Coordinates of C-alpha atoms and ligand atoms in Angstrom, one line a residue:
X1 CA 42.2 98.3 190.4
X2 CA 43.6 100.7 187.6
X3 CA 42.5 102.1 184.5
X4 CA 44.0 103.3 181.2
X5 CA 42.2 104.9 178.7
X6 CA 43.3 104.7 175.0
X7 CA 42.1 106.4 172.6
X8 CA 43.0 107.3 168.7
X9 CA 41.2 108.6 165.4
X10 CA 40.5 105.2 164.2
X11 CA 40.4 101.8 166.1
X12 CA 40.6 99.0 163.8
X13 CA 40.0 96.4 166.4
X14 CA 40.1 93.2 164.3
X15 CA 36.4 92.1 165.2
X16 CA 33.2 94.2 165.2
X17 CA 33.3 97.4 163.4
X18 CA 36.2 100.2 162.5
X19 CA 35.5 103.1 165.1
X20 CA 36.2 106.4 164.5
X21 CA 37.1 108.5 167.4
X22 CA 37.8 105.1 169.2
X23 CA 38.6 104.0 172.5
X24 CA 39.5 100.7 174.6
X25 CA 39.5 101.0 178.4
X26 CA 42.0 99.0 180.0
X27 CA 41.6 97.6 183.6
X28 CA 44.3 95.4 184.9
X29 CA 46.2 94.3 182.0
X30 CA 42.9 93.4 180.2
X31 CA 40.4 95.0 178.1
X32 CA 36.8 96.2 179.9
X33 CA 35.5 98.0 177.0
X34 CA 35.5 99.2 173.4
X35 CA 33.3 102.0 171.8
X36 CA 33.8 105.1 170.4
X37 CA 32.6 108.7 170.8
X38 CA 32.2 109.7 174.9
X39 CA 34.7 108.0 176.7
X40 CA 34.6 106.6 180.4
X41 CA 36.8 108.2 182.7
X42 CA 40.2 106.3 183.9
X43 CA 42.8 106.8 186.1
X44 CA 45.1 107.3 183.0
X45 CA 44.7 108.4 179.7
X46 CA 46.7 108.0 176.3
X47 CA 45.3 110.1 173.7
X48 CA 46.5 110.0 170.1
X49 CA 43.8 111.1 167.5
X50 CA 46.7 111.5 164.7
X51 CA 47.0 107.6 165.2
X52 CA 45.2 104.3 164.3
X53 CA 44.8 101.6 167.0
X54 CA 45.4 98.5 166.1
X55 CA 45.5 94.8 168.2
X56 CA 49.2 94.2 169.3
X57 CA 50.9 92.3 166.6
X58 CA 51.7 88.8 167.0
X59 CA 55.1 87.6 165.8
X60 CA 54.8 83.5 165.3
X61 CA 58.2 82.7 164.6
X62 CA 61.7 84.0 165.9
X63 CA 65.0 83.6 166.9
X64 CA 66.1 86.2 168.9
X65 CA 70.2 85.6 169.3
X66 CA 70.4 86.0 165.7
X67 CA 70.5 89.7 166.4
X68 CA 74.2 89.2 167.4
X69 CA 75.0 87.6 164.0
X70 CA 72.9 90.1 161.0
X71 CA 74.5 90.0 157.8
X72 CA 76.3 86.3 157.2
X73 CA 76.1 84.4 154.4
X74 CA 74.3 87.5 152.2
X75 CA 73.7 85.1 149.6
X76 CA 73.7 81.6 150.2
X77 CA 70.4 79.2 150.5
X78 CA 69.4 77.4 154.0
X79 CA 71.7 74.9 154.4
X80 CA 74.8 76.8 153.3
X81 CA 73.5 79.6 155.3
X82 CA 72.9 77.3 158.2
X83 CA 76.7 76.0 157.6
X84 CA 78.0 79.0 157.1
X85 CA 76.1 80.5 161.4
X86 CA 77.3 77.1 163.0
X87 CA 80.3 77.9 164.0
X88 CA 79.6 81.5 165.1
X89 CA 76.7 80.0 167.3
X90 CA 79.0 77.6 169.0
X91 CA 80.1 80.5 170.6
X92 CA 76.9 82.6 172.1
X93 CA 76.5 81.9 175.9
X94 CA 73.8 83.8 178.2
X95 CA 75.5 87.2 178.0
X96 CA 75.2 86.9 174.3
X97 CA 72.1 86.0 174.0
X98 CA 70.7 88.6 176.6
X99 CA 72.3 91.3 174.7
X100 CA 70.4 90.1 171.7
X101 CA 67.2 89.6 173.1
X102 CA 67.0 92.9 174.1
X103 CA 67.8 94.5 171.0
X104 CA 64.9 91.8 169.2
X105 CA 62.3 92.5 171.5
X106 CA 63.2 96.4 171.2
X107 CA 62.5 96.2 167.9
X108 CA 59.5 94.0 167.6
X109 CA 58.0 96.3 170.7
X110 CA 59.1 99.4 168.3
X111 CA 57.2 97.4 165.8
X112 CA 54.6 97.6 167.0
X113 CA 54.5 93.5 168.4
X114 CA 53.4 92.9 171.7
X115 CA 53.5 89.1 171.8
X116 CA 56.2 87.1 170.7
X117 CA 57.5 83.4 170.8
X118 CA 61.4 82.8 170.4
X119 CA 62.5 79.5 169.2
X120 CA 65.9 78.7 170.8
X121 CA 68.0 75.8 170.0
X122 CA 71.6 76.8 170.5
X123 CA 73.0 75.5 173.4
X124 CA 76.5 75.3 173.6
X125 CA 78.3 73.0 176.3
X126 CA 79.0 74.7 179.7
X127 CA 76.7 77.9 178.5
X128 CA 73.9 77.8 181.4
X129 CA 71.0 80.6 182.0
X130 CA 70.7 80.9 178.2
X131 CA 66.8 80.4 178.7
X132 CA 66.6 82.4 181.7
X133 CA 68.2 84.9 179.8
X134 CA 65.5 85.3 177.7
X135 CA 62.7 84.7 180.0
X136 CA 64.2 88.0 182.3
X137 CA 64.6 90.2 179.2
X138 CA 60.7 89.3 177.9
X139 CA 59.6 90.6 181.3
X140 CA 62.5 93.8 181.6
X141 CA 61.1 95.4 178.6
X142 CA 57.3 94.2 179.1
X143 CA 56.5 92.0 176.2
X144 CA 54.3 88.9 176.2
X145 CA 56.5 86.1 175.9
X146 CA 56.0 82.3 174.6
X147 CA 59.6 80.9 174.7
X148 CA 60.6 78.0 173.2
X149 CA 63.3 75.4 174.7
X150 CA 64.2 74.5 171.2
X151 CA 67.1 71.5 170.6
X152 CA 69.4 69.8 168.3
X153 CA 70.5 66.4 169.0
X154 CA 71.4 64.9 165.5
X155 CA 75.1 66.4 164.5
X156 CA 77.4 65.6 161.1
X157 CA 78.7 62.6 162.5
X158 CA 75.3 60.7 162.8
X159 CA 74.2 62.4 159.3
X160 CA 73.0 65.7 160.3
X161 CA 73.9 68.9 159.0
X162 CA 75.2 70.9 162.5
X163 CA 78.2 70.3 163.7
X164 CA 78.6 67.8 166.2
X165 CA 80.2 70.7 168.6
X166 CA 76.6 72.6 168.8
X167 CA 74.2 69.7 169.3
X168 CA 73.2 68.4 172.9
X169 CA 72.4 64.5 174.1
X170 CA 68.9 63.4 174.0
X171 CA 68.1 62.9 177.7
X172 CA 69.2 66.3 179.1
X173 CA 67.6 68.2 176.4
X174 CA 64.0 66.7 177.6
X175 CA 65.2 66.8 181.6
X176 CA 65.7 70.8 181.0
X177 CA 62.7 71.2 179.0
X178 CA 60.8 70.0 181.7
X179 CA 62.8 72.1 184.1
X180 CA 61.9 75.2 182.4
X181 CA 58.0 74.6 182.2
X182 CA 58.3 74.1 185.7
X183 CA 60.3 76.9 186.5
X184 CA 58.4 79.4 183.9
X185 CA 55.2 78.4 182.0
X186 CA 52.3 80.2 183.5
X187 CA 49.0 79.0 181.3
X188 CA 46.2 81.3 183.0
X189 CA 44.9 83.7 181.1
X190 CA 46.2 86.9 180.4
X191 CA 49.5 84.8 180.9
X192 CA 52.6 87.3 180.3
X193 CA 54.8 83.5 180.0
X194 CA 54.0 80.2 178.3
X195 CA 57.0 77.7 177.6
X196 CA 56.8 75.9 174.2
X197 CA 58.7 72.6 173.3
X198 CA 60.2 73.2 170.5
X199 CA 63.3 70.6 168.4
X200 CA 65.2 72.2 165.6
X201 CA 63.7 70.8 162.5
X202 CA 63.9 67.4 161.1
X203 CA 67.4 67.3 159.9
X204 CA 69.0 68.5 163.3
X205 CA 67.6 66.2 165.7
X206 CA 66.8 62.4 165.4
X207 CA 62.6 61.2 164.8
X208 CA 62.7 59.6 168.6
X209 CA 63.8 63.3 170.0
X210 CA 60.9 64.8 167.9
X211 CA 58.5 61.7 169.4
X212 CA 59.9 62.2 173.4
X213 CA 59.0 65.7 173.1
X214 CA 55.7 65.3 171.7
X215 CA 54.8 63.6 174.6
X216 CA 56.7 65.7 176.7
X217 CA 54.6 68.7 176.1
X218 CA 51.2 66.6 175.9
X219 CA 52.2 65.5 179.4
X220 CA 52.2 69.1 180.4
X221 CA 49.8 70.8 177.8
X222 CA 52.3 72.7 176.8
X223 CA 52.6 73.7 173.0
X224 CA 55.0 72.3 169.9
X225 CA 56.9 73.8 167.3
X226 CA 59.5 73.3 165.0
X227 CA 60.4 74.3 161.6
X228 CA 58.8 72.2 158.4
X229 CA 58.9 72.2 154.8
X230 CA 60.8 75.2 154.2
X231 CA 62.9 74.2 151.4
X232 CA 63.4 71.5 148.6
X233 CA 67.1 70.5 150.7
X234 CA 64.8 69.7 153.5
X235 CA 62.4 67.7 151.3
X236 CA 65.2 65.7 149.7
X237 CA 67.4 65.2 153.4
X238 CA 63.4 63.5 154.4
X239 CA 63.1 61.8 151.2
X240 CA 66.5 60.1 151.6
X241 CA 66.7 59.9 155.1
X242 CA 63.2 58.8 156.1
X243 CA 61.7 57.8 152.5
X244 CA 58.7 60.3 153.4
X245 CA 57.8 64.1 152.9
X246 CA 58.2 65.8 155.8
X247 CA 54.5 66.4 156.7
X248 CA 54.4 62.3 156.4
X249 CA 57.0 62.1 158.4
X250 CA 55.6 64.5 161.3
X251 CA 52.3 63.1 161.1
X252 CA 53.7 59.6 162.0
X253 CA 55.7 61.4 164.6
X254 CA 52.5 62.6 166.5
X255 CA 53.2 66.4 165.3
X256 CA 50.0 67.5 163.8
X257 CA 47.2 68.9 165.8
X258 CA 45.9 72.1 167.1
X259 CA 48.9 72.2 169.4
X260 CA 51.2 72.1 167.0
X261 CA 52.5 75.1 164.9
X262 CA 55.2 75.4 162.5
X263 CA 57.6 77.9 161.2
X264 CA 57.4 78.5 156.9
X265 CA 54.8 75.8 155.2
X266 CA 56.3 76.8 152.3
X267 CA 56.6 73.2 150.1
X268 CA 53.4 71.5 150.6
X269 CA 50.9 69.8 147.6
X270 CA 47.5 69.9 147.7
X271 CA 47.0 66.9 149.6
X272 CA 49.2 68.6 152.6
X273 CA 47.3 71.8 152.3
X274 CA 44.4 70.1 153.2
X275 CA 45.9 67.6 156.0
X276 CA 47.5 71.1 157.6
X277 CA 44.1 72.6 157.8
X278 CA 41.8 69.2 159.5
X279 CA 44.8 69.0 161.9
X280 CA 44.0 72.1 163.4
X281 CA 48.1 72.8 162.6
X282 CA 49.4 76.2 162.5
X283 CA 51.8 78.0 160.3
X284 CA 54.1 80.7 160.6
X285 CA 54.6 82.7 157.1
X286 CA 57.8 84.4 157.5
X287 CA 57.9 86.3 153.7
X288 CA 61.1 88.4 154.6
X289 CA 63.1 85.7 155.7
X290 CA 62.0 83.1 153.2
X291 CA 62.8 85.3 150.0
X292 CA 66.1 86.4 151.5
X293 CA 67.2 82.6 151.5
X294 CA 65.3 81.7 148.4
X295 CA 63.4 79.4 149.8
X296 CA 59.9 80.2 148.2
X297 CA 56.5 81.3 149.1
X298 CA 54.2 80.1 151.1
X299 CA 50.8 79.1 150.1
X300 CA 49.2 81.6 152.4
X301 CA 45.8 81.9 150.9
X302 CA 45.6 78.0 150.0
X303 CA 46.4 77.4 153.5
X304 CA 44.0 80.2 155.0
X305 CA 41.1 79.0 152.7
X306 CA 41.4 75.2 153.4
X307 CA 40.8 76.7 156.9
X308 CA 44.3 76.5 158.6
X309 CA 45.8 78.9 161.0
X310 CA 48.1 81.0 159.6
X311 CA 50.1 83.7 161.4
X312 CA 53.5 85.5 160.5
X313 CA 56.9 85.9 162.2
X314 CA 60.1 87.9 161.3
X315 CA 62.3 84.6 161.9
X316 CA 66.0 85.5 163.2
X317 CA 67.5 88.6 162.3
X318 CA 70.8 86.4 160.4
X319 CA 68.0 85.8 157.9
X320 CA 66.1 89.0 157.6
X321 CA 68.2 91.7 159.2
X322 CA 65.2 93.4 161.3
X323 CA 62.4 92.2 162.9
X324 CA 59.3 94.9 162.1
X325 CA 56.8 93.1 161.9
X326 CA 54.4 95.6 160.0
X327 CA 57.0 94.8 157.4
X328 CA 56.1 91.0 157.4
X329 CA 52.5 91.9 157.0
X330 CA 53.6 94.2 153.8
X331 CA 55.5 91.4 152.7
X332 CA 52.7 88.9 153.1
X333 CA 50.7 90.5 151.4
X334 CA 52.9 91.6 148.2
X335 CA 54.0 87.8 148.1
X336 CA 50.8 86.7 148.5
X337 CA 49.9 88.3 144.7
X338 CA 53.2 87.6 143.3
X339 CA 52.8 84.0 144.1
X340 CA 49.0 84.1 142.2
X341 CA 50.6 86.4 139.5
X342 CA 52.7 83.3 138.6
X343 CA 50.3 80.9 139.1
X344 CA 48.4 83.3 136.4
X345 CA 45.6 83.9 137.8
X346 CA 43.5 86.9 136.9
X347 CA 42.8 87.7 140.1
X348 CA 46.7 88.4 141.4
X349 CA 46.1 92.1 142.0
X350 CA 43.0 91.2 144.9
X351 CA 44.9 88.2 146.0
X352 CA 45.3 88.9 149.9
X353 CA 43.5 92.0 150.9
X354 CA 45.1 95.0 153.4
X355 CA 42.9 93.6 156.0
X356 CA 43.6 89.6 155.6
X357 CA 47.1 90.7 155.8
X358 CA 45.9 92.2 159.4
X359 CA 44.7 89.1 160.4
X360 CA 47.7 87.0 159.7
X361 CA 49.6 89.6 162.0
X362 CA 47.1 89.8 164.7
X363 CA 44.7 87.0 165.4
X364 CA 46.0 84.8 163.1
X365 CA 49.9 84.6 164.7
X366 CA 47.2 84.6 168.3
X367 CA 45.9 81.3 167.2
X368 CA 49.4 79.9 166.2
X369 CA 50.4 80.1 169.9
X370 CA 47.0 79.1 171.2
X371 CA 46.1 82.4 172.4
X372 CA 42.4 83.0 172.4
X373 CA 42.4 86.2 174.7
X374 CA 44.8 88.0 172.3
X375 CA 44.7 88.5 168.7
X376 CA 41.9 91.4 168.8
X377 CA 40.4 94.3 170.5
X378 CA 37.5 93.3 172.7
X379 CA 36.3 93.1 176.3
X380 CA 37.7 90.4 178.0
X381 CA 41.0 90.2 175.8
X382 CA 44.4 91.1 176.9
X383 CA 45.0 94.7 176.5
X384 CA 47.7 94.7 174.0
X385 CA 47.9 98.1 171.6
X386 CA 49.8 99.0 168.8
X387 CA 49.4 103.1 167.6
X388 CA 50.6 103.9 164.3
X389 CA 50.7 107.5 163.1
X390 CA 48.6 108.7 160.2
X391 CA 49.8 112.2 159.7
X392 CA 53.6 111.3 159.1
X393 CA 56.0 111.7 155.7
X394 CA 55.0 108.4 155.4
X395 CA 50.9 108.3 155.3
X396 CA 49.5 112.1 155.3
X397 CA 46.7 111.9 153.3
X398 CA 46.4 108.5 152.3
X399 CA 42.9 107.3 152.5
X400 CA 41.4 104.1 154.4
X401 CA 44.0 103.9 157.5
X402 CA 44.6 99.8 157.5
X403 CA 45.0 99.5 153.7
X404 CA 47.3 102.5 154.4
X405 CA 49.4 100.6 156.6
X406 CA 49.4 97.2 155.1
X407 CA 51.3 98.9 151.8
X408 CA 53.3 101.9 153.4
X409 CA 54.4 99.5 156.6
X410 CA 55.6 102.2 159.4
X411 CA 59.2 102.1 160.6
X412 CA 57.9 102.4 164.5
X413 CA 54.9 102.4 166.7
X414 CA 53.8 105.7 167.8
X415 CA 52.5 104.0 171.2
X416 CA 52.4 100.3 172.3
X417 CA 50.6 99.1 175.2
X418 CA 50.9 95.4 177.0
X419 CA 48.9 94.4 179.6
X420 CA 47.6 97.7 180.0
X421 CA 51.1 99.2 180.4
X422 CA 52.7 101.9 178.5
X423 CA 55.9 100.8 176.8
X424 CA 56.4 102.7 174.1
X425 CA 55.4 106.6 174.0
X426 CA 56.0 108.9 171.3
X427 CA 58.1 106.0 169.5
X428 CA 60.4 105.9 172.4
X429 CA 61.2 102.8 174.4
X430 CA 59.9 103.3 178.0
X431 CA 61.3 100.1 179.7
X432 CA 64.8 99.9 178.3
X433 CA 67.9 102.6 176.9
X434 CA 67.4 101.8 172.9
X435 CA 71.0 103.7 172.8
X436 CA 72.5 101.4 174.8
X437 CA 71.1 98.3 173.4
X438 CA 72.6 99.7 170.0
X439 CA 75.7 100.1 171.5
X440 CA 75.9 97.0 173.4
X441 CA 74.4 94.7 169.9
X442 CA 77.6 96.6 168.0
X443 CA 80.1 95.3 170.4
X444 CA 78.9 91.8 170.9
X445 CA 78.4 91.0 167.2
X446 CA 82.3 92.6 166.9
X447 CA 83.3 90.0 169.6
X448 CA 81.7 87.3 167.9
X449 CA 83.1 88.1 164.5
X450 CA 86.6 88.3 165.7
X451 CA 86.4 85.0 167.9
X452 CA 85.9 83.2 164.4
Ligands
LIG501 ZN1 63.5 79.9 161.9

């Protein structure tokens, strides 16, 4: 049995008071105690009174190859976007998407995020250990992993919108599904690995692909996630298509349910507000990546007051660039007033406090991907950390440490811990070379930009 001792000047632990002079005692991978003042010995100690502690932040919503393509299609809306990656997808295989992953998960673990899903749905033919890829980089660098065998089955030629050329066939999508919850999903608690079955969104594969792997996952209680109403070209492809919204459309698919999360939420009516929240359905707010596309904004504190679960992901890096998520919860929470601002209400300015945006990034992303033992700071819960400095450029003297945060987002963790292991110290990477990774992201996004 080991012990780590952390301990910082505040620790905001997401449940039960704010303790000054802090600490949380680790004890294989999960947390034995909380207090403050007099600490309990341990074999190890990480001291930081300069810093806020903080429950690891949960990022809801990714794509992790994108790293390899920033910077396409600057200013085009999804679907021209999404036309506009296709072809530089096509031609990712495991290398690429290895090199990627580890220069996403370096800078969510920089970030400050210590669990993460990945939604992956690029497959090209003949490209095999893309998942494994992933999967192998999660546990290299040491962050809590919930990857999801994503899938497109439904290309230009049967009325999609990807090219026939990145799409896969129906049956060996759902036979390597399965193959990787066998091979991969651990659902124990304090699980570092959960698999998640995951098709593209509702114009890339067909409504039977969606219904299979509904039932594929319930088979293995395994989790679902795809991406829904985040723009009015996805509305109209459903209306014209399917003659129904898209909630409509998933609900008679069997995809609502407290095992069911999806990516944005953005266009929903009242009516769909409330269905998302009795369905026990989560959503991922991804502000960054929705205003960068022009989708719109997601009705964040409809959805969290109808009682839904709402967390927030950085989405792929071709669509925001980075993935810090103490950004998203900045962005979350500006949008949040912005979007009551032009609904004129009064109340804009208070719309989404510092510490609701917290929430979203911690316990609310937890409960997205069905993770009860993370989220906060308390015995019995994973011991996941995120340390952010106080006395920086950046936040000297700025009162009320959380609030501090939430509207002056730090660039880097000062210390992350996962599983009650050290993986970032003095905002440096302990478990991987960020120089190389920088270096080895440069040349694989040149390679894929001359191959075009
Ligand atoms: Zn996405």
């Amino acid at each position: 049995m080991t012990t780590l001792l952390l301990r910082a000047g505040l620790v905001f632990a997401g449940a039960g008071p704010e303790l000054e002079n802090g600490w949380v005692l680790a004890r294989d991978g999960m947390i034995a105690e909380v207090g403050s003042g007099t600490p309990p010995l341990a074999d190890e100690v990480l001291n930081l009174p300069n810093c806020v502690a903080v429950p690891g932040l949960v990022n809801a919503h990714d794509h992790m190859y994108q790293w390899a393509t920033r910077g396409y299609v600057p200013d085009g809306g999804l679907f021209a976007w999404l036309r506009g990656l296709y072809p530089v997808w096509a031609q990712i295989d495991a290398d690429t998407v290895r090199i990627a992953a580890r220069a996403a998960m370096a800078r969510l673990l920089l970030s400050g995020c210590t669990l993460s899903t990945d939604h992956h749905y690029v497959f090209p033919r003949e490209s095999k250990g893309i998942f494994e890829a992933l999967v192998e980089t999660a546990s290299e660098l040491g962050l809590r992993f919930h990857p999801c065998r994503g899938s497109m089955s439904l290309g230009e030629s049967k009325g999609g919108l990807p090219p026939d050329s990145v799409v896969e066939e129906e049956d060996a999508i759902l036979a390597h599904t399965e193959e990787m919850i066998h091979t991969f999903h651990d659902a124990a608690e304090g699980s570092m690995c959960r698999v998640v079955v995951a098709p593209c969104s509702p114009f890339s594969v067909t409504p039977q692909l969606m219904r299979d792997s509904a039932q594929l996952a319930r088979r293995h209680g395994v989790r679902l996630h795809t991406h829904l109403a985040e723009t009015l070209d996805e509305e109209r492809f459903c209306l014209e298509r399917f003659g129904k919204r898209p909630l409509e459309l998933m609900q008679e698919l069997g995809w609502t349910g407290d095992d069911v999360w999806f990516a944005h939420g953005i266009h929903f009516n009242d009516a769909e507000v409330n269905q998302v929240a009795e369905t026990r359905t989560g959503i991922a707010h991804c502000p960054s990546s929705n205003m960068r596309v022009g989708a719109g904004m997601c009705r964040v504190e409809d959805l969290v007051r109808a009682g839904a679960r709402v967390g927030l992901g950085v989405d792929g890096a071709a669509s925001n660039e980075d993935s810090n998520l103490a950004m998203e919860l900045h962005q979350a929470l500006l949008t949040a007033r912005a979007r009551a601002a032009m609904e004129g209400r009064e109340d804009a300015a208070t719309a989404l406090g510092a510490r609701d945006a917290w929430q979203l990034a911690t316990a609310g992303g937890a409960a997205c991907l069905g993770r009860d033992d993370c989220g906060t700071l308390a015995a019995g819960k994973c011991a996941d950390v995120a340390f952010y400095r106080l006395d920086d450029l950046a936040h000297a003297g700025m009162d009320d440490p959380p609030a501090a945060l939430a509207l002056a987002p730090p660039a880097r963790a000062e210390a992350v811990v996962v599983h009650g292991r050290i993986v970032v110290r003095e905002g440096r990477l302990l478990t991987g070379d960020e120089d190389k990774i920088t270096r080895d992201i440069a040349a694989e996004s040149k390679r894929l930009r001359a191959g075009l």
